Structures are given as C-alpha cells and as structure tokens.
C-alpha cells in the first residue's frame, strides 16, 4: 500500500474516534429515528447496512411516532466502513484479517 492509502485509512479511524468521543461527551444525540437516518445517509444505504448487519434497528415501542431508531455511532461507523471498502478492496481486507 502506498502512503496516501495509509493516510486515508488513518483519517477514517480518526473520524470514527471523534464521533465516539463527541457521543461520550454528550455533544451529539446517540439515538436517531429511522426517518432521520434515511435523510442523513439515504434510505438504500441504511437498508443495505442493516441487511449486512453493520447496524441494528432498535424498536421504539411507539409505532405511531417511529418504528425503529438507530445509534448514530453505528451509522457513522458503517458509513466509514463503506469508505474503507472504497479504498481497499474487500478481498485485500479479508487477506489482511486472515494474517492476524
């Protein structure tokens, strides 16, 4: 891998860490309704991430307001995982993980 690819990987890791830190400090709300998630990330992406089990839809208990909510940290991590897949081919990621 070249230096630019490694820099992109570290940048993605920093972004996930910053989001988790902001959540821990209470600067961002952790719970996002299904409609908010669709608006922020796109309906097809959220559904694809849920199908891949990168995120979990938690029932709200009030189906009139919202059926599911998602955790922002999971959504952001899934978004960054998608970014990472665009940088490194999935076959290469699997190969790296097998070496560990």
mmCIF file with all atom_site columns, N, CA, C and O in Angstrom, residues 10-37:
data_model
loop_
_atom_site.group_PDB
_atom_site.id
_atom_site.type_symbol
_atom_site.label_atom_id
_atom_site.label_alt_id
_atom_site.label_comp_id
_atom_site.label_asym_id
_atom_site.label_entity_id
_atom_site.label_seq_id
_atom_site.pdbx_PDB_ins_code
_atom_site.Cartn_x
_atom_site.Cartn_y
_atom_site.Cartn_z
_atom_site.occupancy
_atom_site.B_iso_or_equiv
_atom_site.pdbx_formal_charge
_atom_site.auth_seq_id
_atom_site.auth_comp_id
_atom_site.auth_asym_id
_atom_site.auth_atom_id
_atom_site.pdbx_PDB_model_num
ATOM 1   N N  . UNK A 1 10 ? -6.054  5.977  8.158  1.00 0.00 ? 10 UNK A N  1
ATOM 2   C CA . UNK A 1 10 ? -5.936  6.626  9.465  1.00 0.00 ? 10 UNK A CA 1
ATOM 3   C C  . UNK A 1 10 ? -6.946  7.759  9.621  1.00 0.00 ? 10 UNK A C  1
ATOM 4   O O  . UNK A 1 10 ? -7.503  7.961  10.702 1.00 0.00 ? 10 UNK A O  1
ATOM 5   N N  . UNK A 1 11 ? -7.211  8.493  8.563  1.00 0.00 ? 11 UNK A N  1
ATOM 6   C CA . UNK A 1 11 ? -8.197  9.578  8.619  1.00 0.00 ? 11 UNK A CA 1
ATOM 7   C C  . UNK A 1 11 ? -9.580  9.031  8.945  1.00 0.00 ? 11 UNK A C  1
ATOM 8   O O  . UNK A 1 11 ? -10.322 9.623  9.742  1.00 0.00 ? 11 UNK A O  1
ATOM 9   N N  . UNK A 1 12 ? -9.938  7.914  8.354  1.00 0.00 ? 12 UNK A N  1
ATOM 10  C CA . UNK A 1 12 ? -11.231 7.288  8.643  1.00 0.00 ? 12 UNK A CA 1
ATOM 11  C C  . UNK A 1 12 ? -11.286 6.856  10.106 1.00 0.00 ? 12 UNK A C  1
ATOM 12  O O  . UNK A 1 12 ? -12.285 7.047  10.790 1.00 0.00 ? 12 UNK A O  1
ATOM 13  N N  . UNK A 1 13 ? -10.205 6.287  10.606 1.00 0.00 ? 13 UNK A N  1
ATOM 14  C CA . UNK A 1 13 ? -10.146 5.893  12.015 1.00 0.00 ? 13 UNK A CA 1
ATOM 15  C C  . UNK A 1 13 ? -10.300 7.081  12.952 1.00 0.00 ? 13 UNK A C  1
ATOM 16  O O  . UNK A 1 13 ? -11.002 7.001  13.963 1.00 0.00 ? 13 UNK A O  1
ATOM 17  N N  . UNK A 1 14 ? -9.663  8.203  12.609 1.00 0.00 ? 14 UNK A N  1
ATOM 18  C CA . UNK A 1 14 ? -9.807  9.416  13.418 1.00 0.00 ? 14 UNK A CA 1
ATOM 19  C C  . UNK A 1 14 ? -11.243 9.904  13.417 1.00 0.00 ? 14 UNK A C  1
ATOM 20  O O  . UNK A 1 14 ? -11.772 10.324 14.445 1.00 0.00 ? 14 UNK A O  1
ATOM 21  N N  . UNK A 1 15 ? -11.898 9.872  12.259 1.00 0.00 ? 15 UNK A N  1
ATOM 22  C CA . UNK A 1 15 ? -13.285 10.331 12.172 1.00 0.00 ? 15 UNK A CA 1
ATOM 23  C C  . UNK A 1 15 ? -14.195 9.511  13.067 1.00 0.00 ? 15 UNK A C  1
ATOM 24  O O  . UNK A 1 15 ? -15.027 10.077 13.793 1.00 0.00 ? 15 UNK A O  1
ATOM 25  N N  . UNK A 1 16 ? -14.042 8.204  13.054 1.00 0.00 ? 16 UNK A N  1
ATOM 26  C CA . UNK A 1 16 ? -14.859 7.343  13.915 1.00 0.00 ? 16 UNK A CA 1
ATOM 27  C C  . UNK A 1 16 ? -14.571 7.652  15.385 1.00 0.00 ? 16 UNK A C  1
ATOM 28  O O  . UNK A 1 16 ? -15.480 7.745  16.208 1.00 0.00 ? 16 UNK A O  1
ATOM 29  N N  . UNK A 1 17 ? -13.304 7.834  15.720 1.00 0.00 ? 17 UNK A N  1
ATOM 30  C CA . UNK A 1 17 ? -12.941 8.157  17.100 1.00 0.00 ? 17 UNK A CA 1
ATOM 31  C C  . UNK A 1 17 ? -13.508 9.481  17.561 1.00 0.00 ? 17 UNK A C  1
ATOM 32  O O  . UNK A 1 17 ? -13.975 9.610  18.695 1.00 0.00 ? 17 UNK A O  1
ATOM 33  N N  . UNK A 1 18 ? -13.495 10.478 16.697 1.00 0.00 ? 18 UNK A N  1
ATOM 34  C CA . UNK A 1 18 ? -14.032 11.792 17.048 1.00 0.00 ? 18 UNK A CA 1
ATOM 35  C C  . UNK A 1 18 ? -15.534 11.712 17.284 1.00 0.00 ? 18 UNK A C  1
ATOM 36  O O  . UNK A 1 18 ? -16.064 12.304 18.229 1.00 0.00 ? 18 UNK A O  1
ATOM 37  N N  . UNK A 1 19 ? -16.229 10.968 16.447 1.00 0.00 ? 19 UNK A N  1
ATOM 38  C CA . UNK A 1 19 ? -17.680 10.815 16.609 1.00 0.00 ? 19 UNK A CA 1
ATOM 39  C C  . UNK A 1 19 ? -17.989 10.108 17.923 1.00 0.00 ? 19 UNK A C  1
ATOM 40  O O  . UNK A 1 19 ? -18.884 10.522 18.665 1.00 0.00 ? 19 UNK A O  1
ATOM 41  N N  . UNK A 1 20 ? -17.244 9.065  18.243 1.00 0.00 ? 20 UNK A N  1
ATOM 42  C CA . UNK A 1 20 ? -17.467 8.357  19.503 1.00 0.00 ? 20 UNK A CA 1
ATOM 43  C C  . UNK A 1 20 ? -17.138 9.239  20.703 1.00 0.00 ? 20 UNK A C  1
ATOM 44  O O  . UNK A 1 20 ? -17.836 9.196  21.723 1.00 0.00 ? 20 UNK A O  1
ATOM 45  N N  . UNK A 1 21 ? -16.106 10.068 20.599 1.00 0.00 ? 21 UNK A N  1
ATOM 46  C CA . UNK A 1 21 ? -15.766 10.993 21.675 1.00 0.00 ? 21 UNK A CA 1
ATOM 47  C C  . UNK A 1 21 ? -16.872 12.024 21.879 1.00 0.00 ? 21 UNK A C  1
ATOM 48  O O  . UNK A 1 21 ? -17.276 12.297 23.011 1.00 0.00 ? 21 UNK A O  1
ATOM 49  N N  . UNK A 1 22 ? -17.383 12.576 20.790 1.00 0.00 ? 22 UNK A N  1
ATOM 50  C CA . UNK A 1 22 ? -18.473 13.555 20.886 1.00 0.00 ? 22 UNK A CA 1
ATOM 51  C C  . UNK A 1 22 ? -19.711 12.927 21.518 1.00 0.00 ? 22 UNK A C  1
ATOM 52  O O  . UNK A 1 22 ? -20.407 13.555 22.322 1.00 0.00 ? 22 UNK A O  1
ATOM 53  N N  . UNK A 1 23 ? -19.979 11.684 21.197 1.00 0.00 ? 23 UNK A N  1
ATOM 54  C CA . UNK A 1 23 ? -21.108 10.974 21.795 1.00 0.00 ? 23 UNK A CA 1
ATOM 55  C C  . UNK A 1 23 ? -20.890 10.790 23.288 1.00 0.00 ? 23 UNK A C  1
ATOM 56  O O  . UNK A 1 23 ? -21.772 11.038 24.098 1.00 0.00 ? 23 UNK A O  1
ATOM 57  N N  . UNK A 1 24 ? -19.678 10.379 23.676 1.00 0.00 ? 24 UNK A N  1
ATOM 58  C CA . UNK A 1 24 ? -19.366 10.169 25.092 1.00 0.00 ? 24 UNK A CA 1
ATOM 59  C C  . UNK A 1 24 ? -19.472 11.464 25.896 1.00 0.00 ? 24 UNK A C  1
ATOM 60  O O  . UNK A 1 24 ? -19.867 11.455 27.056 1.00 0.00 ? 24 UNK A O  1
ATOM 61  N N  . UNK A 1 25 ? -19.102 12.584 25.272 1.00 0.00 ? 25 UNK A N  1
ATOM 62  C CA . UNK A 1 25 ? -19.168 13.874 25.949 1.00 0.00 ? 25 UNK A CA 1
ATOM 63  C C  . UNK A 1 25 ? -20.583 14.460 25.950 1.00 0.00 ? 25 UNK A C  1
ATOM 64  O O  . UNK A 1 25 ? -20.823 15.486 26.568 1.00 0.00 ? 25 UNK A O  1
ATOM 65  N N  . UNK A 1 26 ? -21.487 13.811 25.248 1.00 0.00 ? 26 UNK A N  1
ATOM 66  C CA . UNK A 1 26 ? -22.869 14.285 25.199 1.00 0.00 ? 26 UNK A CA 1
ATOM 67  C C  . UNK A 1 26 ? -23.079 15.441 24.238 1.00 0.00 ? 26 UNK A C  1
ATOM 68  O O  . UNK A 1 26 ? -24.064 16.165 24.338 1.00 0.00 ? 26 UNK A O  1
ATOM 69  N N  . UNK A 1 27 ? -22.164 15.615 23.288 1.00 0.00 ? 27 UNK A N  1
ATOM 70  C CA . UNK A 1 27 ? -22.273 16.715 22.332 1.00 0.00 ? 27 UNK A CA 1
ATOM 71  C C  . UNK A 1 27 ? -23.214 16.388 21.178 1.00 0.00 ? 27 UNK A C  1
ATOM 72  O O  . UNK A 1 27 ? -23.736 17.288 20.539 1.00 0.00 ? 27 UNK A O  1
ATOM 73  N N  . UNK A 1 28 ? -23.392 15.103 20.889 1.00 0.00 ? 28 UNK A N  1
ATOM 74  C CA . UNK A 1 28 ? -24.344 14.701 19.857 1.00 0.00 ? 28 UNK A CA 1
ATOM 75  C C  . UNK A 1 28 ? -25.291 13.662 20.437 1.00 0.00 ? 28 UNK A C  1
ATOM 76  O O  . UNK A 1 28 ? -24.928 12.907 21.343 1.00 0.00 ? 28 UNK A O  1
ATOM 77  N N  . UNK A 1 29 ? -26.510 13.664 19.936 1.00 0.00 ? 29 UNK A N  1
ATOM 78  C CA . UNK A 1 29 ? -27.512 12.717 20.394 1.00 0.00 ? 29 UNK A CA 1
ATOM 79  C C  . UNK A 1 29 ? -27.219 11.352 19.788 1.00 0.00 ? 29 UNK A C  1
ATOM 80  O O  . UNK A 1 29 ? -26.970 11.240 18.586 1.00 0.00 ? 29 UNK A O  1
ATOM 81  N N  . UNK A 1 30 ? -27.258 10.334 20.592 1.00 0.00 ? 30 UNK A N  1
ATOM 82  C CA . UNK A 1 30 ? -26.918 8.993  20.132 1.00 0.00 ? 30 UNK A CA 1
ATOM 83  C C  . UNK A 1 30 ? -28.054 8.352  19.335 1.00 0.00 ? 30 UNK A C  1
ATOM 84  O O  . UNK A 1 30 ? -27.811 7.629  18.382 1.00 0.00 ? 30 UNK A O  1
ATOM 85  N N  . UNK A 1 31 ? -29.293 8.630  19.698 1.00 0.00 ? 31 UNK A N  1
ATOM 86  C CA . UNK A 1 31 ? -30.417 7.986  19.031 1.00 0.00 ? 31 UNK A CA 1
ATOM 87  C C  . UNK A 1 31 ? -30.916 8.803  17.852 1.00 0.00 ? 31 UNK A C  1
ATOM 88  O O  . UNK A 1 31 ? -31.099 10.007 17.951 1.00 0.00 ? 31 UNK A O  1
ATOM 89  N N  . UNK A 1 32 ? -31.116 8.120  16.742 1.00 0.00 ? 32 UNK A N  1
ATOM 90  C CA . UNK A 1 32 ? -31.588 8.737  15.504 1.00 0.00 ? 32 UNK A CA 1
ATOM 91  C C  . UNK A 1 32 ? -32.790 7.933  15.036 1.00 0.00 ? 32 UNK A C  1
ATOM 92  O O  . UNK A 1 32 ? -32.720 6.699  14.970 1.00 0.00 ? 32 UNK A O  1
ATOM 93  N N  . UNK A 1 33 ? -33.894 8.604  14.715 1.00 0.00 ? 33 UNK A N  1
ATOM 94  C CA . UNK A 1 33 ? -35.058 7.884  14.223 1.00 0.00 ? 33 UNK A CA 1
ATOM 95  C C  . UNK A 1 33 ? -34.778 7.354  12.819 1.00 0.00 ? 33 UNK A C  1
ATOM 96  O O  . UNK A 1 33 ? -33.833 7.779  12.149 1.00 0.00 ? 33 UNK A O  1
ATOM 97  N N  . UNK A 1 34 ? -35.619 6.439  12.405 1.00 0.00 ? 34 UNK A N  1
ATOM 98  C CA . UNK A 1 34 ? -35.442 5.834  11.086 1.00 0.00 ? 34 UNK A CA 1
ATOM 99  C C  . UNK A 1 34 ? -35.500 6.885  9.980  1.00 0.00 ? 34 UNK A C  1
ATOM 100 O O  . UNK A 1 34 ? -34.678 6.880  9.063  1.00 0.00 ? 34 UNK A O  1
ATOM 101 N N  . UNK A 1 35 ? -36.441 7.819  10.075 1.00 0.00 ? 35 UNK A N  1
ATOM 102 C CA . UNK A 1 35 ? -36.564 8.857  9.058  1.00 0.00 ? 35 UNK A CA 1
ATOM 103 C C  . UNK A 1 35 ? -35.356 9.793  9.052  1.00 0.00 ? 35 UNK A C  1
ATOM 104 O O  . UNK A 1 35 ? -34.903 10.222 7.994  1.00 0.00 ? 35 UNK A O  1
ATOM 105 N N  . UNK A 1 36 ? -34.837 10.110 10.234 1.00 0.00 ? 36 UNK A N  1
ATOM 106 C CA . UNK A 1 36 ? -33.634 10.944 10.303 1.00 0.00 ? 36 UNK A CA 1
ATOM 107 C C  . UNK A 1 36 ? -32.442 10.219 9.671  1.00 0.00 ? 36 UNK A C  1
ATOM 108 O O  . UNK A 1 36 ? -31.641 10.831 8.963  1.00 0.00 ? 36 UNK A O  1
ATOM 109 N N  . UNK A 1 37 ? -32.336 8.919  9.933  1.00 0.00 ? 37 UNK A N  1
ATOM 110 C CA . UNK A 1 37 ? -31.244 8.133  9.345  1.00 0.00 ? 37 UNK A CA 1
ATOM 111 C C  . UNK A 1 37 ? -31.360 8.110  7.826  1.00 0.00 ? 37 UNK A C  1
ATOM 112 O O  . UNK A 1 37 ? -30.364 8.272  7.119  1.00 0.00 ? 37 UNK A O  1
#
